[in-house]
Short mmCIF file of C-alpha atoms in Angstrom, two decimals:
data_model
loop_
_atom_site.label_atom_id
_atom_site.label_comp_id
_atom_site.label_asym_id
_atom_site.label_seq_id
_atom_site.Cartn_x
_atom_site.Cartn_y
_atom_site.Cartn_z
CA MET L 10 4.10 18.27 25.31
CA SER L 11 1.60 17.64 22.49
CA LEU L 12 1.79 17.46 18.73
CA GLY L 13 -0.70 19.93 17.34
CA SER L 14 -4.46 20.27 17.73
CA GLU L 15 -7.51 21.34 15.76
CA GLU L 16 -9.34 24.56 16.60
CA GLY L 17 -13.08 24.94 16.76
CA GLN L 18 -14.75 22.14 18.67
CA THR L 19 -14.22 22.49 22.42
CA ARG L 20 -16.53 19.83 23.91
CA SER L 21 -14.44 17.11 25.50
CA SER L 22 -14.66 14.00 27.64
CA ARG L 23 -12.14 12.40 30.00
CA GLY L 24 -14.13 9.33 31.02
CA ALA L 25 -15.44 6.30 29.18
CA ALA L 26 -18.25 7.13 26.75
CA TRP L 27 -20.87 5.37 24.67
CA ILE L 28 -20.46 6.26 20.99
CA PHE L 29 -22.51 5.27 17.96
CA ALA L 30 -20.03 3.85 15.44
CA CYS L 31 -19.88 0.95 12.99
CA GLY L 32 -23.69 0.80 13.10
CA GLU L 33 -24.07 0.25 16.86
CA TRP L 34 -23.52 1.81 20.30
CA LEU L 35 -20.01 1.02 21.54
CA LEU L 36 -18.16 1.87 24.72
CA MET L 37 -14.93 3.83 24.23
CA LYS L 38 -12.81 3.50 27.36
CA SER L 39 -10.65 6.27 28.78
CA SER L 40 -7.52 4.08 28.86
CA TYR L 41 -6.04 1.35 26.65
CA ASP L 42 -2.82 -0.59 26.41
CA CYS L 43 -2.57 0.30 22.73
CA VAL L 44 -4.29 2.83 20.47
CA VAL L 45 -4.09 2.24 16.71
CA ILE L 46 -4.87 5.19 14.45
CA GLY L 47 -6.11 4.27 10.97
CA GLY L 48 -8.30 1.40 9.79
CA GLY L 49 -6.37 0.49 6.63
CA PRO L 50 -4.56 -2.84 6.19
CA ALA L 51 -1.59 -1.76 8.35
CA GLY L 52 -3.63 -0.43 11.26
CA SER L 53 -6.21 -3.21 11.26
CA SER L 54 -3.60 -5.96 11.10
CA ALA L 55 -1.57 -4.39 13.92
CA ALA L 56 -4.72 -4.04 16.05
CA THR L 57 -5.62 -7.68 15.41
CA ILE L 58 -2.19 -8.92 16.54
CA VAL L 59 -2.15 -6.78 19.69
CA ALA L 60 -5.74 -7.66 20.66
CA GLU L 61 -5.07 -11.36 20.05
CA GLY L 62 -2.12 -10.99 22.40
CA GLY L 63 -4.57 -10.21 25.18
CA PHE L 64 -4.07 -6.45 25.44
CA GLU L 65 -6.78 -3.78 25.47
CA THR L 66 -6.70 -2.22 22.02
CA LEU L 67 -8.52 0.71 20.43
CA LEU L 68 -8.65 1.01 16.61
CA ILE L 69 -10.11 4.15 15.03
CA GLU L 70 -10.77 5.12 11.41
CA ARG L 71 -11.76 8.63 10.36
CA GLU L 72 -13.99 7.54 7.44
CA PRO L 73 -17.18 5.47 7.65
CA MET L 74 -16.38 1.82 6.96
CA PRO L 75 -16.44 0.54 4.28
CA ARG L 76 -14.81 3.36 2.31
CA PHE L 77 -13.23 3.64 -1.13
CA HIS L 78 -9.50 3.17 -1.53
CA VAL L 79 -7.25 2.56 -4.51
CA GLY L 80 -4.52 -0.11 -4.52
CA GLU L 81 -6.43 -3.23 -5.48
CA SER L 82 -3.62 -5.56 -6.54
CA LEU L 83 -1.94 -7.83 -3.99
CA MET L 84 1.50 -9.45 -4.10
CA PRO L 85 1.53 -13.22 -3.48
CA GLU L 86 3.60 -12.85 -0.30
CA THR L 87 0.57 -11.26 1.39
CA PHE L 88 -0.47 -14.89 1.91
CA TRP L 89 1.56 -15.23 5.09
CA ALA L 90 0.30 -12.09 6.83
CA LEU L 91 -3.28 -12.89 5.82
CA ASP L 92 -2.83 -16.42 7.13
CA ARG L 93 -1.54 -15.06 10.41
CA LEU L 94 -4.62 -12.83 10.63
CA GLY L 95 -6.89 -15.79 9.92
CA VAL L 96 -8.57 -14.41 6.81
CA ASN L 97 -7.16 -16.39 3.86
CA GLU L 98 -10.24 -18.60 3.61
CA ARG L 99 -12.45 -15.50 3.55
CA LEU L 100 -10.53 -14.17 0.58
CA ARG L 101 -11.01 -17.46 -1.25
CA ALA L 102 -14.74 -17.37 -0.54
CA ASN L 103 -15.23 -13.72 -1.50
CA GLY L 104 -15.18 -14.23 -5.26
CA TRP L 105 -12.43 -11.74 -5.96
CA GLN L 106 -10.39 -12.11 -9.16
CA VAL L 107 -7.48 -14.50 -8.68
CA LYS L 108 -4.10 -13.08 -9.71
CA LYS L 109 -1.58 -15.62 -10.96
CA SER L 110 0.79 -13.48 -13.00
CA VAL L 111 2.28 -10.10 -13.91
CA GLN L 112 2.97 -8.90 -17.44
CA PHE L 113 4.75 -5.92 -19.01
CA VAL L 114 4.03 -4.17 -22.33
CA THR L 115 6.61 -1.92 -23.98
CA HIS L 116 6.11 1.53 -25.47
CA LYS L 117 5.83 -0.18 -28.86
CA GLY L 118 3.01 -2.44 -27.67
CA THR L 119 5.20 -5.56 -27.46
CA GLU L 120 4.07 -7.87 -24.66
CA SER L 121 6.55 -9.66 -22.42
CA ALA L 122 6.01 -13.28 -21.53
CA PRO L 123 3.87 -13.34 -18.37
CA PHE L 124 5.62 -13.99 -15.08
CA PHE L 125 3.51 -16.88 -13.77
CA PHE L 126 4.03 -17.23 -10.04
CA ARG L 127 3.25 -20.96 -9.86
CA GLN L 128 5.86 -21.77 -12.49
CA HIS L 129 8.35 -20.50 -9.95
CA ASP L 130 6.72 -21.99 -6.84
CA ASP L 131 3.78 -24.37 -7.26
CA ARG L 132 2.13 -23.76 -3.90
CA ASP L 133 -1.14 -22.10 -2.87
CA CYS L 134 0.83 -19.11 -1.57
CA SER L 135 1.76 -18.24 -5.17
CA ASP L 136 -1.82 -17.31 -6.03
CA THR L 137 -3.18 -14.00 -4.82
CA TRP L 138 -6.09 -11.65 -5.52
CA GLN L 139 -7.21 -8.42 -7.11
CA VAL L 140 -9.51 -6.99 -4.45
CA GLU L 141 -12.12 -4.28 -4.02
CA ARG L 142 -10.40 -2.33 -1.29
CA SER L 143 -13.62 -1.11 0.34
CA GLU L 144 -14.61 -4.73 1.05
CA PHE L 145 -11.08 -5.95 1.76
CA ASP L 146 -10.30 -3.20 4.27
CA LYS L 147 -13.67 -3.67 5.99
CA MET L 148 -12.91 -7.39 6.35
CA LEU L 149 -9.63 -6.60 8.12
CA PHE L 150 -11.25 -3.90 10.28
CA ASP L 151 -13.95 -6.35 11.35
CA ARG L 152 -11.33 -9.01 12.07
CA ALA L 153 -9.72 -6.73 14.64
CA SER L 154 -13.10 -6.35 16.32
CA GLU L 155 -13.66 -10.12 16.29
CA VAL L 156 -10.50 -10.79 18.28
CA GLY L 157 -11.30 -8.17 20.90
CA ALA L 158 -10.21 -4.72 19.70
CA ASP L 159 -12.62 -1.82 20.26
CA THR L 160 -13.17 -0.48 16.74
CA PHE L 161 -14.69 2.91 15.87
CA ASP L 162 -15.15 4.40 12.42
CA GLN L 163 -15.92 8.11 11.76
CA THR L 164 -13.49 8.93 14.59
CA ARG L 165 -10.66 11.36 13.90
CA LEU L 166 -7.28 11.78 15.53
CA ILE L 167 -6.90 15.32 16.89
CA ASP L 168 -3.70 15.04 18.89
CA VAL L 169 -1.02 12.71 20.20
CA ARG L 170 0.00 13.49 23.79
CA PHE L 171 3.67 13.25 24.75
CA ASP L 172 5.15 13.71 28.20
CA GLU L 173 8.14 15.91 29.07
CA HIS L 174 10.51 13.07 28.15
CA GLY L 175 9.09 12.67 24.63
CA ARG L 176 7.21 9.43 25.35
CA ALA L 177 3.75 8.99 23.79
CA ARG L 178 1.19 8.80 26.60
CA GLY L 179 -2.18 9.12 24.89
CA VAL L 180 -4.34 10.59 22.17
CA VAL L 181 -7.24 12.97 21.69
CA VAL L 182 -9.83 11.73 19.22
CA ARG L 183 -13.05 13.28 17.93
CA ASP L 184 -16.19 11.22 17.31
CA LYS L 185 -18.68 11.92 14.54
CA GLU L 186 -20.82 14.04 16.88
CA GLY L 187 -17.88 16.39 17.41
CA LEU L 188 -17.07 15.33 20.97
CA ASP L 189 -13.38 15.04 21.86
CA HIS L 190 -12.16 12.11 23.96
CA ASP L 191 -8.88 12.22 25.89
CA ILE L 192 -7.53 8.66 26.03
CA ASP L 193 -4.50 7.39 27.93
CA CYS L 194 -2.46 4.54 26.48
CA ARG L 195 0.89 2.83 26.80
CA VAL L 196 1.67 2.80 23.09
CA VAL L 197 0.38 4.51 19.92
CA ILE L 198 0.55 2.81 16.53
CA ASP L 199 0.32 5.47 13.81
CA GLY L 200 -1.34 4.08 10.70
CA THR L 201 -2.67 7.42 9.48
CA GLY L 202 -1.60 6.82 5.88
CA GLN L 203 0.01 9.61 3.90
CA GLN L 204 -1.26 12.07 6.51
CA SER L 205 1.52 10.46 8.61
CA PHE L 206 0.56 12.41 11.72
CA ILE L 207 3.61 11.84 13.92
CA ALA L 208 6.18 11.90 11.11
CA ASN L 209 4.89 15.20 9.75
CA LYS L 210 4.85 16.81 13.18
CA LEU L 211 8.38 15.66 13.97
CA GLY L 212 9.75 16.42 10.50
CA LEU L 213 10.69 12.81 9.77
CA LYS L 214 9.52 12.49 6.16
CA GLU L 215 12.17 12.17 3.44
CA VAL L 216 10.69 12.50 -0.05
CA ASP L 217 12.47 10.73 -2.91
CA PRO L 218 13.14 13.61 -5.35
CA HIS L 219 13.19 11.23 -8.31
CA LEU L 220 9.77 9.69 -7.58
CA LYS L 221 7.40 12.64 -7.38
CA LYS L 222 4.58 11.06 -9.33
CA ALA L 223 0.84 11.48 -9.78
CA ALA L 224 -1.89 9.05 -10.81
CA ILE L 225 -5.10 9.53 -12.80
CA TRP L 226 -7.38 6.52 -12.79
CA THR L 227 -10.88 5.22 -13.35
CA TYR L 228 -12.75 1.95 -13.94
CA PHE L 229 -13.97 0.18 -17.07
CA LYS L 230 -16.36 -2.69 -17.69
CA ASP L 231 -15.58 -5.40 -20.27
CA ALA L 232 -11.95 -4.52 -20.96
CA VAL L 233 -10.10 -7.30 -22.79
CA ARG L 234 -8.15 -9.44 -20.33
CA GLY L 235 -5.55 -12.12 -20.75
CA GLU L 236 -6.44 -15.74 -21.34
CA GLY L 237 -6.30 -18.76 -19.03
CA ASP L 238 -4.07 -18.29 -16.01
CA ASN L 239 -3.19 -14.82 -17.31
CA GLU L 240 -6.80 -13.60 -17.04
CA GLY L 241 -6.21 -11.93 -13.67
CA ALA L 242 -2.76 -10.55 -14.46
CA THR L 243 -1.70 -7.10 -13.41
CA ILE L 244 -0.37 -5.56 -16.63
CA ILE L 245 2.04 -2.62 -16.74
CA LEU L 246 1.96 -0.76 -20.07
CA ASN L 247 4.28 2.04 -21.19
CA THR L 248 3.18 4.94 -23.38
CA GLU L 249 5.00 5.64 -26.67
CA ASP L 250 7.31 8.32 -25.27
CA LYS L 251 7.69 6.58 -21.87
CA GLN L 252 6.59 9.76 -20.12
CA ALA L 253 3.86 7.77 -18.41
CA TRP L 254 2.63 4.24 -17.86
CA PHE L 255 -0.71 2.55 -17.22
CA TRP L 256 -1.79 -0.12 -14.77
CA PHE L 257 -4.39 -2.67 -15.84
CA ILE L 258 -5.88 -4.49 -12.83
CA PRO L 259 -8.77 -6.91 -13.52
CA LEU L 260 -11.29 -6.93 -10.68
CA SER L 261 -14.39 -9.08 -10.12
CA ARG L 262 -17.74 -8.57 -11.87
CA GLY L 263 -16.06 -7.66 -15.17
CA ILE L 264 -14.61 -4.39 -13.85
CA THR L 265 -11.01 -3.34 -14.51
CA SER L 266 -9.04 -0.63 -12.73
CA ILE L 267 -7.11 1.47 -15.26
CA GLY L 268 -4.66 4.11 -14.06
CA CYS L 269 -2.05 6.38 -15.58
CA VAL L 270 1.11 7.34 -13.64
CA GLY L 271 3.71 9.94 -14.55
CA ASP L 272 5.73 12.79 -13.11
CA HIS L 273 3.46 15.08 -11.09
CA ALA L 274 4.36 18.16 -13.12
CA TYR L 275 4.03 16.33 -16.43
CA LEU L 276 0.53 14.98 -15.74
CA LEU L 277 -1.10 17.77 -13.78
CA LYS L 278 0.51 21.10 -14.71
CA GLY L 279 -1.18 23.11 -17.48
CA ARG L 280 -2.70 20.24 -19.45
CA GLY L 281 -6.36 20.68 -18.66
CA THR L 282 -8.77 18.38 -16.85
CA PRO L 283 -7.74 14.94 -15.57
CA GLU L 284 -10.18 13.40 -18.05
CA LYS L 285 -8.44 15.17 -20.93
CA VAL L 286 -4.98 14.14 -19.76
CA PHE L 287 -6.08 10.53 -19.22
CA GLN L 288 -7.41 10.32 -22.78
CA GLU L 289 -4.30 11.93 -24.26
CA GLU L 290 -2.07 9.41 -22.51
CA LEU L 291 -4.38 6.53 -23.47
CA ASP L 292 -4.02 7.58 -27.11
CA ARG L 293 -0.24 7.21 -26.64
CA CYS L 294 -0.46 3.72 -25.12
CA LEU L 295 -0.35 1.24 -28.01
CA GLY L 296 -0.75 -1.77 -25.75
CA LEU L 297 -3.83 -0.52 -23.92
CA LYS L 298 -6.05 1.01 -26.60
CA PRO L 299 -7.09 -2.35 -28.14
CA ARG L 300 -8.02 -3.67 -24.69
CA LEU L 301 -10.52 -0.84 -24.19
CA GLU L 302 -12.12 -0.68 -27.63
CA GLY L 303 -15.33 -2.39 -26.49
CA ALA L 304 -15.15 -1.28 -22.87
CA THR L 305 -17.33 1.25 -21.04
CA GLN L 306 -16.08 3.62 -18.35
CA VAL L 307 -18.14 3.01 -15.20
CA GLY L 308 -16.41 5.12 -12.56
CA GLU L 309 -15.46 8.73 -12.09
CA THR L 310 -11.97 9.88 -12.97
CA ARG L 311 -9.83 10.24 -9.85
CA VAL L 312 -6.48 11.90 -9.13
CA ALA L 313 -3.88 11.28 -6.43
CA LYS L 314 -0.40 12.54 -5.60
CA GLU L 315 2.04 9.61 -5.58
CA PHE L 316 5.20 11.03 -3.98
CA SER L 317 7.46 8.26 -2.70
CA TYR L 318 8.98 8.87 0.73
CA MET L 319 10.45 7.16 3.77
CA THR L 320 10.79 8.26 7.39
CA SER L 321 14.18 8.87 9.00
CA GLN L 322 12.87 7.60 12.34
CA SER L 323 9.94 5.19 12.40
CA ALA L 324 9.57 4.37 16.10
CA GLY L 325 10.19 6.06 19.41
CA ASP L 326 9.29 5.74 23.06
CA GLY L 327 5.66 4.68 23.13
CA TRP L 328 5.02 5.01 19.40
CA VAL L 329 5.63 3.24 16.10
CA LEU L 330 4.66 3.98 12.49
CA VAL L 331 3.07 1.48 10.08
CA GLY L 332 1.80 1.54 6.50
CA ASP L 333 2.03 4.76 4.52
CA ALA L 334 2.66 6.60 7.79
CA LEU L 335 6.11 4.96 7.74
CA GLY L 336 6.75 5.22 4.02
CA PHE L 337 5.23 5.07 0.55
CA ILE L 338 6.71 3.66 -2.61
CA ASP L 339 5.61 3.99 -6.22
CA PRO L 340 2.66 1.71 -7.14
CA VAL L 341 4.23 0.13 -10.23
CA TYR L 342 4.82 -3.27 -8.59
CA SER L 343 1.64 -3.35 -6.44
CA SER L 344 3.61 -3.57 -3.20
CA GLY L 345 1.46 -1.22 -1.09
CA VAL L 346 -0.96 -3.64 0.59
CA TYR L 347 1.75 -6.27 1.07
CA PHE L 348 4.01 -3.78 2.82
CA ALA L 349 1.11 -2.51 4.94
CA LEU L 350 0.16 -6.00 6.13
CA GLU L 351 3.76 -6.96 6.77
CA MET L 352 4.35 -3.81 8.80
CA GLY L 353 1.13 -4.28 10.75
CA VAL L 354 1.98 -7.84 11.77
CA ARG L 355 5.61 -7.04 12.60
CA ALA L 356 4.71 -3.94 14.59
CA GLY L 357 1.93 -5.82 16.37
CA ASP L 358 4.36 -8.52 17.45
CA ALA L 359 6.82 -5.91 18.70
CA VAL L 360 4.09 -4.15 20.70
CA VAL L 361 2.85 -7.42 22.25
CA ALA L 362 6.41 -8.33 23.26
CA GLY L 363 7.02 -4.83 24.62
CA LEU L 364 3.79 -4.74 26.62
CA SER L 365 4.53 -8.20 28.00
CA LYS L 366 7.92 -7.18 29.39
CA ASN L 367 7.07 -3.53 30.04
CA ASP L 368 9.60 -2.27 27.50
CA LEU L 369 8.01 0.26 25.17
CA GLY L 370 11.15 2.05 24.09
CA GLY L 371 11.87 2.88 20.47
CA GLU L 372 14.35 0.03 20.05
CA GLN L 373 11.79 -2.54 21.17
CA LEU L 374 8.89 -1.14 19.15
CA GLY L 375 11.01 -0.58 16.04
CA GLY L 376 13.36 -3.55 16.21
CA TRP L 377 11.81 -5.02 13.05
CA ILE L 378 12.23 -1.85 10.97
CA PRO L 379 15.87 -2.13 9.73
CA GLU L 380 15.25 -5.52 8.11
CA PHE L 381 11.96 -4.28 6.68
CA LYS L 382 13.52 -1.18 5.16
CA GLU L 383 16.34 -3.25 3.68
CA GLY L 384 13.80 -5.45 1.90
CA VAL L 385 11.80 -2.45 0.70
CA GLY L 386 15.03 -1.08 -0.71
CA TRP L 387 15.13 -3.87 -3.30
CA ILE L 388 11.66 -2.94 -4.57
CA ARG L 389 12.66 0.72 -4.59
CA LYS L 390 15.71 -0.19 -6.69
CA LEU L 391 13.46 -2.12 -9.09
CA VAL L 392 11.18 0.93 -9.31
CA HIS L 393 14.11 3.17 -10.23
CA ALA L 394 15.12 0.64 -12.90
CA PHE L 395 11.60 0.75 -14.34
CA TYR L 396 11.73 4.54 -14.64
CA SER L 397 15.01 4.42 -16.53
CA LYS L 398 13.74 4.94 -20.07
CA GLU L 399 16.45 2.66 -21.44
CA PHE L 400 15.37 -0.28 -19.27
CA SER L 401 13.28 -3.12 -20.70
CA ILE L 402 12.34 -6.13 -18.60
CA GLY L 403 11.99 -8.18 -21.79
CA ARG L 404 15.46 -7.25 -22.96
CA PHE L 405 16.93 -7.99 -19.55
CA MET L 406 15.32 -11.44 -19.48
CA LYS L 407 16.77 -12.23 -22.92
CA GLU L 408 20.22 -11.11 -21.75
CA HIS L 409 20.00 -12.93 -18.41
CA PRO L 410 17.51 -15.82 -18.49
CA GLU L 411 19.25 -17.16 -15.39
CA HIS L 412 17.64 -14.30 -13.43
CA HIS L 413 14.04 -15.21 -14.27
CA GLY L 414 13.60 -16.75 -10.84
CA ASN L 415 15.19 -13.77 -9.09
CA VAL L 416 12.91 -11.30 -10.87
CA THR L 417 9.85 -13.45 -10.17
CA ASN L 418 10.81 -13.53 -6.51
CA LEU L 419 10.85 -9.73 -6.45
CA LEU L 420 7.43 -9.58 -8.17
CA ILE L 421 6.08 -12.12 -5.67
CA GLY L 422 7.42 -10.03 -2.79
CA ARG L 423 10.18 -12.30 -1.49
CA ILE L 424 12.49 -9.52 -0.48
CA PHE L 425 13.43 -10.40 3.08
CA GLY L 426 16.44 -12.63 3.39
CA SER L 427 19.76 -13.34 1.70
CA GLY L 428 19.92 -13.25 -2.08
CA ALA L 429 16.94 -10.93 -2.59
CA GLY L 430 19.08 -8.38 -4.44
CA ALA L 431 21.13 -10.86 -6.48
CA VAL L 432 19.70 -9.58 -9.76
CA PHE L 433 20.82 -5.98 -9.52
CA GLU L 434 24.49 -6.18 -10.45
CA ASP L 435 23.57 -7.53 -13.87
CA MET L 436 20.49 -5.29 -14.13
CA ASP L 437 22.56 -2.17 -13.45
CA ALA L 438 25.06 -3.24 -16.10
CA SER L 439 22.23 -3.87 -18.58
CA ILE L 440 20.81 -0.38 -18.01
CA LYS L 441 24.26 1.18 -18.37
CA ARG L 442 24.79 -0.59 -21.72
CA ALA L 443 21.36 0.50 -22.94
CA LYS L 444 22.11 4.11 -22.05
CA MET L 445 25.43 4.00 -23.91
CA GLU L 446 23.74 2.52 -26.99
CA SER L 447 21.10 5.24 -26.82
CA VAL L 448 23.74 7.96 -26.78
CA GLU L 449 25.67 6.37 -29.65
CA SER L 450 22.56 6.09 -31.81
#
């Protein structure tokens, strides 16, 4: 059986073909061990691991590389996946803004003490970066090519082919000239982002009803940043009524990414243009307005749906999901790229092991997923705490200074292993007390 197809273009090819992609003529074979769909951090990292394992790997991306993407802030724990991929030194040499801290600003404009990562763990892995995603993603895409993957941009997934037993057996892809290519493979890694090709076709997406958000964002030059080691901090700033919040992500070359996030209906229903809504919310953000007084907007205003979701099944016979194809969580803690890289590496290892022993069942390909989802659950719980209007990270730290290390661990991304959720019993109690006080007042 197959999962859907696009109508219109009927030209097709079953054999190997020369295709012009990534600026040169490349040979796309008719059969691979592994086909990876999507050239974002998840797909590119998975392709790198599988190709390094000695298996024939195809990686395709529907857009021309490099291409724009939001999500510029990394968590420090990306260090280990990037090290595994062999690109940490490239990040250091690229001149991207170093990120050493995270800071929160209340609806009243009161700034929390910064969470400096090195104060918690004084190692190189505690520093990370604020990246331009077009350049960052292209670096990872190129890395997959360097280690032996066949990489094609401007190549779109049309179909995933399944046999009568429900095992993925191949894909149909369309090159930029409109020619379809029918490719056999032993395993498909779906990194199609929020398009989530396989999950949507199989009805596996489970949207979190409490996290149906939207984002409006743009870029400014010469916004006021923090000082010293806090210069590259990601700053999370609440608006006066806590109906929305802003991210402040300092990039290189004096540019800062500024975005507003709120409930989808609140931001985008009946309030006028995104530019108008952005300005209205900015006027309500006491902590952000002074930072932009001398700044100049240098990018267009963009809008994205930010619905958080997970998939009820994330691997099956001959296929596995990675990145946003597996799940998406609210951007407040900048976990997106970290999760994508972690999934890519873990899935890549599972595929290499499965190909090596000729076991490409769902249990083998998805054996890493339960632990991963458990770790993600702690960040999801922290996200829900953030959206509780009574919650204040500053207040919680004053009540429980003993948890400073636990909270910093969560912000760093250390969520896999025992003790990751140690903070939440006291955090839940703190939120409950705050809610009771709010009712009484």
